[in-house]
XYZ file of C-alpha atoms in Angstrom:
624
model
C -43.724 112.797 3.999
C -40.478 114.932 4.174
C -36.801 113.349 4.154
C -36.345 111.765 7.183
C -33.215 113.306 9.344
C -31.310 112.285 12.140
C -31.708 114.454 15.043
C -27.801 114.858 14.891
C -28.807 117.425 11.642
C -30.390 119.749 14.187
C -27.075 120.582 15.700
C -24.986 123.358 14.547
C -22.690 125.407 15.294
C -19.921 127.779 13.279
C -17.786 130.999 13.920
C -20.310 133.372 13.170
C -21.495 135.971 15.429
C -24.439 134.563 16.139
C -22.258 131.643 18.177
C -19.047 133.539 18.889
C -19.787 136.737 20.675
C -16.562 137.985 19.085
C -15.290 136.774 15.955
C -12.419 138.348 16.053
C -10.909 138.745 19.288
C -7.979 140.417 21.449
C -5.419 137.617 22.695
C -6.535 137.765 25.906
C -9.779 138.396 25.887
C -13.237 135.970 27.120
C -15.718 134.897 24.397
C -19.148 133.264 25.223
C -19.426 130.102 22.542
C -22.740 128.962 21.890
C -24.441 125.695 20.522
C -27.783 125.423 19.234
C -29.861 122.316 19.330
C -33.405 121.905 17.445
C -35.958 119.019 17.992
C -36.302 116.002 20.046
C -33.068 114.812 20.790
C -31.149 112.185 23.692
C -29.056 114.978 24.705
C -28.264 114.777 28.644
C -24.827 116.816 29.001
C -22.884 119.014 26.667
C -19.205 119.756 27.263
C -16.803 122.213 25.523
C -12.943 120.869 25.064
C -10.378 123.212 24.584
C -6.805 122.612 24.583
C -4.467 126.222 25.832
C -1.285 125.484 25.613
C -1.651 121.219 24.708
C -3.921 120.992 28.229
C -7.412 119.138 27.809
C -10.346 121.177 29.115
C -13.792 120.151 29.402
C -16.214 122.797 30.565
C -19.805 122.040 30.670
C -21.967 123.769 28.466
C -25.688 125.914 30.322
C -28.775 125.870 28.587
C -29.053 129.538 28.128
C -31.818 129.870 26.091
C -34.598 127.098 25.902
C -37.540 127.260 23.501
C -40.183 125.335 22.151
C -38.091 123.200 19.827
C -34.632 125.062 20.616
C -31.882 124.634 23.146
C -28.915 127.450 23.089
C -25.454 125.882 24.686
C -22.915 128.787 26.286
C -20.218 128.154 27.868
C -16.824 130.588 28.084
C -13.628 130.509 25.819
C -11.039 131.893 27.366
C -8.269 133.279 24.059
C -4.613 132.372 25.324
C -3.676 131.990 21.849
C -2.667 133.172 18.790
C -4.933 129.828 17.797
C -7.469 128.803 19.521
C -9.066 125.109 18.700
C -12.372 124.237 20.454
C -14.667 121.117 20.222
C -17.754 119.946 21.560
C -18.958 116.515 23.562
C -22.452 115.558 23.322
C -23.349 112.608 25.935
C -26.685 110.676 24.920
C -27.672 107.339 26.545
C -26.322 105.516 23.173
C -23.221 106.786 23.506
C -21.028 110.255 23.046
C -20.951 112.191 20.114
C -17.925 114.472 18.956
C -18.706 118.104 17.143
C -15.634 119.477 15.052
C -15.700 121.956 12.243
C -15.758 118.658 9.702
C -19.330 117.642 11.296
C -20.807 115.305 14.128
C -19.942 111.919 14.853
C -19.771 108.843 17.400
C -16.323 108.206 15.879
C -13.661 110.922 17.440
C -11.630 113.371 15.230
C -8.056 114.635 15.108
C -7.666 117.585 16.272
C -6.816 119.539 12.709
C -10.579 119.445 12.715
C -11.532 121.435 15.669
C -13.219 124.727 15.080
C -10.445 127.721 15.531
C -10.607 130.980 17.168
C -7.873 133.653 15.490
C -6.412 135.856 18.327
C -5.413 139.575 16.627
C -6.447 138.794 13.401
C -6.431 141.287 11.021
C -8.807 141.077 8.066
C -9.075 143.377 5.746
C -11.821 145.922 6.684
C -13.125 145.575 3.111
C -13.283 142.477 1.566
C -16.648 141.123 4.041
C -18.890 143.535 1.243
C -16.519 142.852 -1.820
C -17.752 141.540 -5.317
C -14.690 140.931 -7.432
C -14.111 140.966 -10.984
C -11.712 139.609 -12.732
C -10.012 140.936 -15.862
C -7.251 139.570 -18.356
C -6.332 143.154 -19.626
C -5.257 141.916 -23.439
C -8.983 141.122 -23.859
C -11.164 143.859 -22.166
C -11.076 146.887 -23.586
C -8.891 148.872 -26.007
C -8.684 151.894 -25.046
C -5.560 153.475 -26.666
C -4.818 151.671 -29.969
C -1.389 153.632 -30.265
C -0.160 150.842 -27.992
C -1.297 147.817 -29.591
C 1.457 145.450 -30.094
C 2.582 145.490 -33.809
C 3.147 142.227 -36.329
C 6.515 140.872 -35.994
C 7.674 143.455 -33.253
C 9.076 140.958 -31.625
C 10.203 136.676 -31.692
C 10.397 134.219 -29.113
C 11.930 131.106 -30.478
C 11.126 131.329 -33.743
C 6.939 132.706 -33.631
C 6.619 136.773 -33.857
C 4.145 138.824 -32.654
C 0.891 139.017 -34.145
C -1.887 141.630 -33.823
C -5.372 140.212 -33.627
C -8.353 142.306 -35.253
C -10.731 142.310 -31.974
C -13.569 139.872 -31.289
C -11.636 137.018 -33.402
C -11.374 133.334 -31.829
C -7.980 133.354 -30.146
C -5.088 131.715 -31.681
C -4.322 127.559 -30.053
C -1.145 127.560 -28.477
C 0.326 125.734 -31.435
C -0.401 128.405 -33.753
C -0.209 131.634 -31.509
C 2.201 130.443 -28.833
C 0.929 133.178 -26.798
C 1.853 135.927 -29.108
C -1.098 137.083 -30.268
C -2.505 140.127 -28.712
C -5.686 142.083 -29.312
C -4.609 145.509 -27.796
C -6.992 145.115 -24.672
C -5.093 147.998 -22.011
C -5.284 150.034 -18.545
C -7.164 152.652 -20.614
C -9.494 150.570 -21.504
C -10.165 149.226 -18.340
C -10.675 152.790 -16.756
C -12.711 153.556 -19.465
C -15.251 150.985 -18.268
C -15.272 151.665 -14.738
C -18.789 153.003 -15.223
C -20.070 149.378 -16.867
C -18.241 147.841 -13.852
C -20.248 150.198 -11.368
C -22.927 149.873 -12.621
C -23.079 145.946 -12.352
C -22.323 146.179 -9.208
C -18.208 145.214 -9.094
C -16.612 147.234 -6.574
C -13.005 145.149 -6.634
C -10.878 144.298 -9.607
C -8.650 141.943 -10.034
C -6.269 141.567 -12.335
C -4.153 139.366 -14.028
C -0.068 140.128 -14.474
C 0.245 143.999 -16.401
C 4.317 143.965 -16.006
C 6.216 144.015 -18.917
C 6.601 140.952 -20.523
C 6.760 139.251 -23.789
C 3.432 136.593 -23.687
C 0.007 137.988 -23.761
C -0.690 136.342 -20.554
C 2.106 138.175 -19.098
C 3.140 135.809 -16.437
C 7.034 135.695 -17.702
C 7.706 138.751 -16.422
C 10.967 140.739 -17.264
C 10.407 143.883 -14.804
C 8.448 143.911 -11.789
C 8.892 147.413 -11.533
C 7.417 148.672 -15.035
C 4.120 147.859 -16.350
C 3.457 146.946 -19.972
C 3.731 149.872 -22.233
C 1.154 148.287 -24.226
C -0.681 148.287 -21.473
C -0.235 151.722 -21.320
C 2.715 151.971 -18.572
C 2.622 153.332 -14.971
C 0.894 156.388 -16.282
C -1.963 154.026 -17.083
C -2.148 152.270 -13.867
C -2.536 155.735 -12.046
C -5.276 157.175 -14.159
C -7.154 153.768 -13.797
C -5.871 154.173 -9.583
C -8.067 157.447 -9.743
C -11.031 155.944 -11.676
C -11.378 153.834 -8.862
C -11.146 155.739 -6.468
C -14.239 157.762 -7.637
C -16.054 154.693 -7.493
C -14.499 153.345 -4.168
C -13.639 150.046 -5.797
C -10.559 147.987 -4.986
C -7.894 146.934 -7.283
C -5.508 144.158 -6.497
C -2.336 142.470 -8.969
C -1.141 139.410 -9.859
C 2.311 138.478 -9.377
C 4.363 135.277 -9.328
C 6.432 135.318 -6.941
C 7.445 131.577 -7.925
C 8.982 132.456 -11.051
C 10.198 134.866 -13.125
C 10.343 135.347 -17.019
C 13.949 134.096 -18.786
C 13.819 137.734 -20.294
C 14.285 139.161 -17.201
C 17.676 141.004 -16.727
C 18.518 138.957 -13.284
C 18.215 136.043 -15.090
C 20.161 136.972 -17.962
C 22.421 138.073 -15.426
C 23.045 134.946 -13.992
C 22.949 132.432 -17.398
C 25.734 134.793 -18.546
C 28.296 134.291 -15.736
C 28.172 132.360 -12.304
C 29.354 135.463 -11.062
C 26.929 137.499 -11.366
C 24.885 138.516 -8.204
C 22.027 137.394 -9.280
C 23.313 133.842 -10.011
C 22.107 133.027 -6.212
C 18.574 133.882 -7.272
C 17.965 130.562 -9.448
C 18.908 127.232 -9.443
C 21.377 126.005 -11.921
C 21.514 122.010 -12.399
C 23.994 122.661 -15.099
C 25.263 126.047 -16.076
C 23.748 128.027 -17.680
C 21.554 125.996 -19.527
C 19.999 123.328 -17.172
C 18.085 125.104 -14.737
C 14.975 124.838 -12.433
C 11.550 126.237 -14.337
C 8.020 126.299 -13.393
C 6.699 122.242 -14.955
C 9.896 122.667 -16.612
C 9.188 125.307 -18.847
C 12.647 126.895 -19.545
C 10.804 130.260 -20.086
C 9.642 130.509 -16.650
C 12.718 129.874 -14.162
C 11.730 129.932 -10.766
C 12.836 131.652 -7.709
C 15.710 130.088 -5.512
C 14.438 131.280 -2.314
C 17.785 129.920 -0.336
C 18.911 133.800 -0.967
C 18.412 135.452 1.636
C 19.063 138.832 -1.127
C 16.602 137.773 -3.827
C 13.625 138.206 -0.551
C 14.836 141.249 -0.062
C 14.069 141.901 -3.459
C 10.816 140.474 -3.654
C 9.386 141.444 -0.223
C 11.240 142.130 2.401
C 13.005 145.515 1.803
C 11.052 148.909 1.846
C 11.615 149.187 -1.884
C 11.098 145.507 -2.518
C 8.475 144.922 -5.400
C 5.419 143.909 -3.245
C 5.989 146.740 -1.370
C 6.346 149.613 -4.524
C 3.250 149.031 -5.866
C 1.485 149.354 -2.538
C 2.723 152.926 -2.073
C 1.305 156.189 -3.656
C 0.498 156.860 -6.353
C -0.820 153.029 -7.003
C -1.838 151.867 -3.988
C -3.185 148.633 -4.964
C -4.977 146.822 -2.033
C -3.780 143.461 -2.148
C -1.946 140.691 -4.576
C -3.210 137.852 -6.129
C 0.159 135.493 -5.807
C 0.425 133.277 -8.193
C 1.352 129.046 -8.006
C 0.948 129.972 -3.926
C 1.891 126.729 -2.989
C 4.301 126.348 -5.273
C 6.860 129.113 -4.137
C 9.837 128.136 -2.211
C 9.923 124.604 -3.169
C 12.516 122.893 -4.689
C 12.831 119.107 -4.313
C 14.311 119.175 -0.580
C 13.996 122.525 0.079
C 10.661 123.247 1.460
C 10.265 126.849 1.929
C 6.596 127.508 1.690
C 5.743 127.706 4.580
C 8.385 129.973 6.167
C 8.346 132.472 3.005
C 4.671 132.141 2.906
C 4.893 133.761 7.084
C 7.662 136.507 5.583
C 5.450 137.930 3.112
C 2.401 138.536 5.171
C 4.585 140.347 7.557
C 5.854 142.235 5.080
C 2.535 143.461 3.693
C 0.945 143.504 6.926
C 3.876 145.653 7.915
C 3.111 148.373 5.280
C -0.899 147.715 4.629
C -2.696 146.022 7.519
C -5.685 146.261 5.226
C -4.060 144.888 2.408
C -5.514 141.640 0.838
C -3.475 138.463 0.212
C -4.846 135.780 -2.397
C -2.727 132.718 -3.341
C -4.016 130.408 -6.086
C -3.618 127.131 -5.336
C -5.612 124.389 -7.308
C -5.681 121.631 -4.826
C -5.611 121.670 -0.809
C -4.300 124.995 0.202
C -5.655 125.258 4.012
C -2.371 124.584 5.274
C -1.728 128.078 4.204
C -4.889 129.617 5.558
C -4.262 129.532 8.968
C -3.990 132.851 9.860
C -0.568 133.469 9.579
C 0.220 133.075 5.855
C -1.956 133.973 3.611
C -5.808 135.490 3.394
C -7.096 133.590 1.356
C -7.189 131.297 -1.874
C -8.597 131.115 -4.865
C -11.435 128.597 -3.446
C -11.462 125.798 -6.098
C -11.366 122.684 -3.817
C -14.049 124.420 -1.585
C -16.364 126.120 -4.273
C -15.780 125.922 -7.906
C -14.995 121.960 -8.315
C -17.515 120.624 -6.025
C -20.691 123.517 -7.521
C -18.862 122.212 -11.255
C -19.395 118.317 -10.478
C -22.533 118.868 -8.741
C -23.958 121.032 -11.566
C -22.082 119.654 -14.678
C -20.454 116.378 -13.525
C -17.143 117.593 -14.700
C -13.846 118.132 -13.015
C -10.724 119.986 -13.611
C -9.622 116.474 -15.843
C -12.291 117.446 -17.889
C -11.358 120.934 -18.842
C -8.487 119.447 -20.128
C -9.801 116.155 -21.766
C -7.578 114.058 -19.603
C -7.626 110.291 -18.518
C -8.361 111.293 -15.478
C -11.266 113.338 -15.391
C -14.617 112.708 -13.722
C -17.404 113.154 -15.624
C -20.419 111.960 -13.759
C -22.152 114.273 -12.035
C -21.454 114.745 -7.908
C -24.644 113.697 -5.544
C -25.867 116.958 -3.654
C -24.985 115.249 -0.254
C -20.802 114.841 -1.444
C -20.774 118.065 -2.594
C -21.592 119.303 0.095
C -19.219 117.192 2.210
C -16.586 118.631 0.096
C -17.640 121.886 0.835
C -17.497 121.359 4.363
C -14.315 119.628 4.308
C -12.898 122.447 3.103
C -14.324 125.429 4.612
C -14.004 123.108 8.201
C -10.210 122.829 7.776
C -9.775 126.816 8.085
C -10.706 129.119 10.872
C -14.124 130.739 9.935
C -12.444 134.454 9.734
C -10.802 132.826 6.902
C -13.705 131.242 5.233
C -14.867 134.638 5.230
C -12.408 136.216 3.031
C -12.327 132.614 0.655
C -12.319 133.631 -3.071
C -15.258 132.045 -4.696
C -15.319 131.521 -8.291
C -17.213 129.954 -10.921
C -14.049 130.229 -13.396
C -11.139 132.404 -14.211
C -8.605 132.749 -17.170
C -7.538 129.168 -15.894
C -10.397 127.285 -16.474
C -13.232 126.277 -19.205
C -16.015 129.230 -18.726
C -19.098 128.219 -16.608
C -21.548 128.360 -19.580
C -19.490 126.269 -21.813
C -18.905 123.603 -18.531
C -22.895 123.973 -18.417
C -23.083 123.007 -22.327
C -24.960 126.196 -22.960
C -27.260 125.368 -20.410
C -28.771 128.566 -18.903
C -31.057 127.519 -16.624
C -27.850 125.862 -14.518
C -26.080 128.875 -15.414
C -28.237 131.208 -13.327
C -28.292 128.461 -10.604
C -24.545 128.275 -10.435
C -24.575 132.678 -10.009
C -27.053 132.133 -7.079
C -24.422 129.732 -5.576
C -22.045 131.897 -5.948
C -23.220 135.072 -4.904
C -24.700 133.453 -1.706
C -21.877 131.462 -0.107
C -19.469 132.074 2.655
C -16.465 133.836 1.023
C -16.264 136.767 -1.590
C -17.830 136.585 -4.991
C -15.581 136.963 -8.271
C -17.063 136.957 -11.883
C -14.979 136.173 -14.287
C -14.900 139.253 -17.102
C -17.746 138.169 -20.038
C -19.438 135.575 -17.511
C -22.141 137.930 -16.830
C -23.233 138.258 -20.289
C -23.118 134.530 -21.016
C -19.546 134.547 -23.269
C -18.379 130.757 -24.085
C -14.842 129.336 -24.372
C -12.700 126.339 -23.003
C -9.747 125.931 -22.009
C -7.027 127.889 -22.283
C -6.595 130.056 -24.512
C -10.726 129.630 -25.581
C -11.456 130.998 -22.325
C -9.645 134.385 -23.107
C -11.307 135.576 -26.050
C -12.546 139.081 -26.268
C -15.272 140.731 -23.983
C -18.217 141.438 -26.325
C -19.123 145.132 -25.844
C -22.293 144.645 -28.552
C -25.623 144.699 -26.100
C -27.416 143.059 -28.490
C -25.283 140.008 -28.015
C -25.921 139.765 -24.075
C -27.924 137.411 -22.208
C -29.688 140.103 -20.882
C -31.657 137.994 -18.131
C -27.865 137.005 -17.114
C -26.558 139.944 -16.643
C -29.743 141.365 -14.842
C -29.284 138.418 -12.498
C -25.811 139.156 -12.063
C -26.746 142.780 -11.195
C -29.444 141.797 -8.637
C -27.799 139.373 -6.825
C -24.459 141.521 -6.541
C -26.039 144.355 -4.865
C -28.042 141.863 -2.528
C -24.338 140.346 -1.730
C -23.107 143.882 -0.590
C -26.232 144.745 1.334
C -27.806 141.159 2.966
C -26.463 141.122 6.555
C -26.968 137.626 6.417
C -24.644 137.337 2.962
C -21.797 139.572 4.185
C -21.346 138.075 7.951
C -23.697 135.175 8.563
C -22.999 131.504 9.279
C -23.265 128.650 7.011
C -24.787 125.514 7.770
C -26.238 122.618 5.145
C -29.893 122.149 5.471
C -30.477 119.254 3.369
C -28.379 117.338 0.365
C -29.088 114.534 -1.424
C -29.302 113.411 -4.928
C -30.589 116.968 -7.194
C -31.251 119.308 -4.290
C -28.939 121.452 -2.176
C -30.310 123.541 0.831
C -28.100 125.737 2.848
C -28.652 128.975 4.769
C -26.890 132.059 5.910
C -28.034 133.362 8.844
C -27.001 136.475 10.942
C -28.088 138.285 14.407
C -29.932 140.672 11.455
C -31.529 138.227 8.982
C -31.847 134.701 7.931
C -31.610 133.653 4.238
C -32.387 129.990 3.257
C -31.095 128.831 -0.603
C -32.759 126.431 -2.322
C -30.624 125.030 -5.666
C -32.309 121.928 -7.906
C -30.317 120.830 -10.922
C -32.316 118.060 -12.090
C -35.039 118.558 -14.671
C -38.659 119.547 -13.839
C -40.135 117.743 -11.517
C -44.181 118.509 -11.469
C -44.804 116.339 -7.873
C -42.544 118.854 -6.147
C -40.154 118.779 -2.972
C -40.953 119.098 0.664
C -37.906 120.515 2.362
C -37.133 120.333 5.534
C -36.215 123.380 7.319
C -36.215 122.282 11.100
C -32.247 121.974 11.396
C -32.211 125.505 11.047
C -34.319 126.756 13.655
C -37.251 127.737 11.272
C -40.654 127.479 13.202
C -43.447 126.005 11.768
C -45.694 129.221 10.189
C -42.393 131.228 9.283
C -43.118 132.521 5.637
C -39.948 132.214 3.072
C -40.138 134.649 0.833
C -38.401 134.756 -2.605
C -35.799 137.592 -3.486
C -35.397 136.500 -7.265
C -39.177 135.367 -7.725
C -41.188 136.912 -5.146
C -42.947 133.921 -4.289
C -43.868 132.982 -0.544
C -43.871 129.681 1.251
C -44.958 129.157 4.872
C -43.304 126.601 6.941
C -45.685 123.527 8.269
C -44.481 120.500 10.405
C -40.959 121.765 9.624
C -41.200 121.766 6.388
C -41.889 123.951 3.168
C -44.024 122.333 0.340
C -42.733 123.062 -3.182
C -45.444 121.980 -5.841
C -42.863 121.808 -8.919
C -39.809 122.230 -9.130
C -38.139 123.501 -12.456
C -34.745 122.414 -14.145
C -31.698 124.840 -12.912
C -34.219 126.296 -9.774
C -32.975 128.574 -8.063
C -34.119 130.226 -4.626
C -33.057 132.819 -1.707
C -35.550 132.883 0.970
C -35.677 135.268 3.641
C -37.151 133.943 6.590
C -40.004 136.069 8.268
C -40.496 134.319 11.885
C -43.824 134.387 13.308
């Protein structure tokens, strides 16, 4: 028998096209809202709320469209806002039933969870068909070895520089303090554009190239020069003009919470109270006793109370967000570093307000510009349309696809007290995920940035323990949820390493040391991300969850895609899986893009015989 369901799991809607008639609307304007109900269900009345301007509406929802099993919902939205929440009422005989963007209940919701309708958004044109990359440039590529940073060229606090003979482990903190460098550079990075191409990347981001003294470059001393041994400005616009004979994107990371205590401004300011750029920091104690990123006197941070240090940052026309935007760079976005750290200072709370200021000023110059804050915990506050695009999605990917596959949170990548290391049920990960993508409007979601790891983090193969059947089931994950895709550089050919600095070692460039089935996997499943209709713009909605087995699908007006992800070990008796919720009639055939194996749908089901350890399948529905 399959999994018995509630009928309530036949109820979906989200702020696709395929229930929004337009996504992205004019203030203004009318939009038709839909609500699809499949199976037998108590349903006598439907009722959309809205709320314009704090006034309760209830409009009752048509039957537009009734099939066999189906009932389609429409009622009209009118968009008198720059935000527009909406909610649905579902009257049975046992009661009412609520509808946010956080799921279905009897119990009512606060409003936060309401789905939300952006008025004038702009999102970047791009970034629906993007599959990232990201690079840490010390450990690509060398491409110009005249640049490598020598032994002993230069000392922070008693350690010196040392140069690195490529491919060796990198150097623990203790012993490298950041310092050691491997001569990884722009050139190097242009130089495999081609490789990048041809695995189907088509936007790069990178981590901080302006000069600085740490390999990891995020004490920066000029936001206006990057790294000689990087290869300097000159570097940055050869590698602008690789890309652009590829058509791939390039955004930068900046902090924009900090600076590095090498940087003339600061300087500046420890050296006399007079300075002008003494208003740019906060000095508990001059000049010594001053406020630093976790209190790490290298990395002072920003006092955004100065109105002249935004200006600086942001706000003017030659401010430094701005520069780099301009010819001949042209970046297309930034990658801001700490996000929700940046304008907060014990009781100042800035975030918000300088968070608003710097997406007009990019907006102002590049309307197609893409904004990425990192943020390691709850950062939808920030996501709602006026702040930032999008975050790195850890809360609302990576942790909850880590736990569920490994059964290891971020207190395990760093061996803490803390950490969680038993491994998440399929149903709570997938209530985290829709937690998280619930609290942001679905234009958002949209532009989320998934990953599976970054320079931050253990690497997915070593959270995995080597395990490469979950490894391939984690890149089917992420190249088929809601958001855009970033692999971490070396993830595609199945590189190790744990935390920081582990996770940074050198990209191997030897073929023979590939996972070749990894990479091809990789390859396949980015070019299916850039072309599926049903990947780039399509809704999301949870199938089934529980214990080992995750179902989801993506569906758009084009094409319906159902994934199927097992991370238990191989089961010979099988899985029936029910595919009713989604509106999949019985004799629709599934068929396998990875495997090229069929199933046909019966009594709403499909009926896996086996099912192997790591499984992982994307079926596109054929109706009948």
């Amino acid at each position: 028998m399959p999994p018995s369901l509630h009928w309530t799991a036949g109820v979906h809607h989200d702020g696709s096209a395929l229930f929004v008639s337009n996504p992205t609307p004019a203030l203004g304007e009318t939009v038709t809202i839909s609500l699809r109900v499949v199976g037998k269900t108590p349903i006598r009345g439907v009722f959309l709320r809205s709320c314009p301007d704090g006034e309760p509406w209830m409009i009752e929802m048509q039957p537009s469209l009734i099939q066999e099993n189906t009932v389609w919902y429409k009622a009209d939205l009118a968009v008198t806002m720059p935000v527009n929440p909406y909610r649905f009422k579902l009257i049975t005989p046992e009661g009412a039933y609520y509808f946010t963007a956080l799921g279905i209940s009897r119990a009512d919701a606060p409003d936060s969870g309401d789905f939300k309708l952006l008025a004038d958004y702009p999102a970047p044109s791009w970034i629906k068909g993007a599959v990232f990359y990201e690079i840490f440039p010390d450990r690509f590529h060398n491409g110009d070895p005249s640049n490598d940073v020598r032994d002993g060229e230069w000392e922070v606090r008693g350690a010196k520089t040392k140069h690195r003979p490529w491919g060796e482990m990198p150097l623990h903190y203790r012993e490298g303090r950041t310092l050691d460098f491997y001569g990884g550079d722009l050139q190097g990075i242009t130089r495999k554009i081609d490789y990048l191409h041809d695995l189907g990347v088509n936007a790069l981001y990178l981590t901080p190239i302006f000069n600085a003294r740490t390999n990891h470059r995020y004490d920066i001393m000029d936001f206006f020069e990057v790294d000689p041994h990087l290869g300097g400005s000159e570097a940055l616009i050869e590698l602008r003009a690789g890309l652009d004979r590829v058509n791939m994107k390039l955004i930068l990371d900046v902090t924009l919470n900090h600076t590095g205590w090498f940087h003339p401004w600061f300087q500046a300011a420890q050296a006399s109270k007079d300075s002008s750029y003494y208003e740019f920091f906060t000095f508990n104690n001059h000049p010594n006793d001053y406020v630093s990123w976790l209190g790490h006197a290298s990395l002072p941070k920003w006092n955004y109370r100065s109105q002249k240090l935004r200006d600086q940052l942001y706000r003017a026309e030659d401010s430094v967000l701005r520069y780099w935007l301009r010819s001949p760079f042209r970046i297309d976005g930034w990658r801001l570093d700490v996000a929700n750290m940046q304008g907060k200072q014990g009781a100042v709370q800035l975030g918000h307000e300088i968070g608003r200021e710097i997406r007009a000023a990019i907006k102002g110059h590049s309307p197609d510009a893409y904004l990425l804050g990192e943020h390691f915990h709850d950062g939808t506050p920030h996501l709602q349309g006026d702040e930032l695009d999008a975050s790195m999605n850890y809360q609302g990917f990576t942790f909850p696809v880590r736990r569920f596959l490994a059964g290891k949170d971020l207190g395990a990548d760093w061996n803490a007290n803390w950490a969680d290391t038993h491994p998440l049920p399929a149903e709570f990960a997938a209530k985290q995920i829709s937690r998280f993508m619930g609290a942001v409007p679905w234009v958002i979601a949209q532009q989320q940035f998934n990953l599976l790891g970054s320079h931050d983090t253990t690497r997915i193969m070593t959270v995995l323990d080597g395990d490469r059947a979950l490894t391939r089931l984690a890149v089917v994950l992420l190249m088929t949820f809601p958001g855009v895709p970033c692999i971490y550089y070396g993830d595609e050919i199945g590189m190790t390493g744990g935390n920081d600095p582990f996770n940074r070692a050198c990209m191997i460039w030897e073929p023979e040391k590939w996972d070749r089935d990894l990479y091809d996997l990789h390859r396949k499943l980015a070019a299916l991300r850039k072309s599926a209709p049903a990947l780039r713009e399509g809704g999301f909605q949870v199938l089934y969850a529980e214990g080992s087995l995750l179902v989801y699908q993506r569906q758009s007006r084009e094409q319906q895609l159902v994934v199927i992800g097992w991370r238990g070990g191989h089961n010979p008796l099988g899985a029936r899986i029910p595919l009713w919720p989604g509106d999949i009639a019985d004799g629709s055939v599934l068929h396998d893009l990875i495997s090229g194996d069929s199933f046909t749908v019966k009594d709403g089901v499909i009926n896996l015989l086996e099912l192997s350890h790591g499984m992982g399948l994307i079926l596109e529905v054929t109706h009948p």
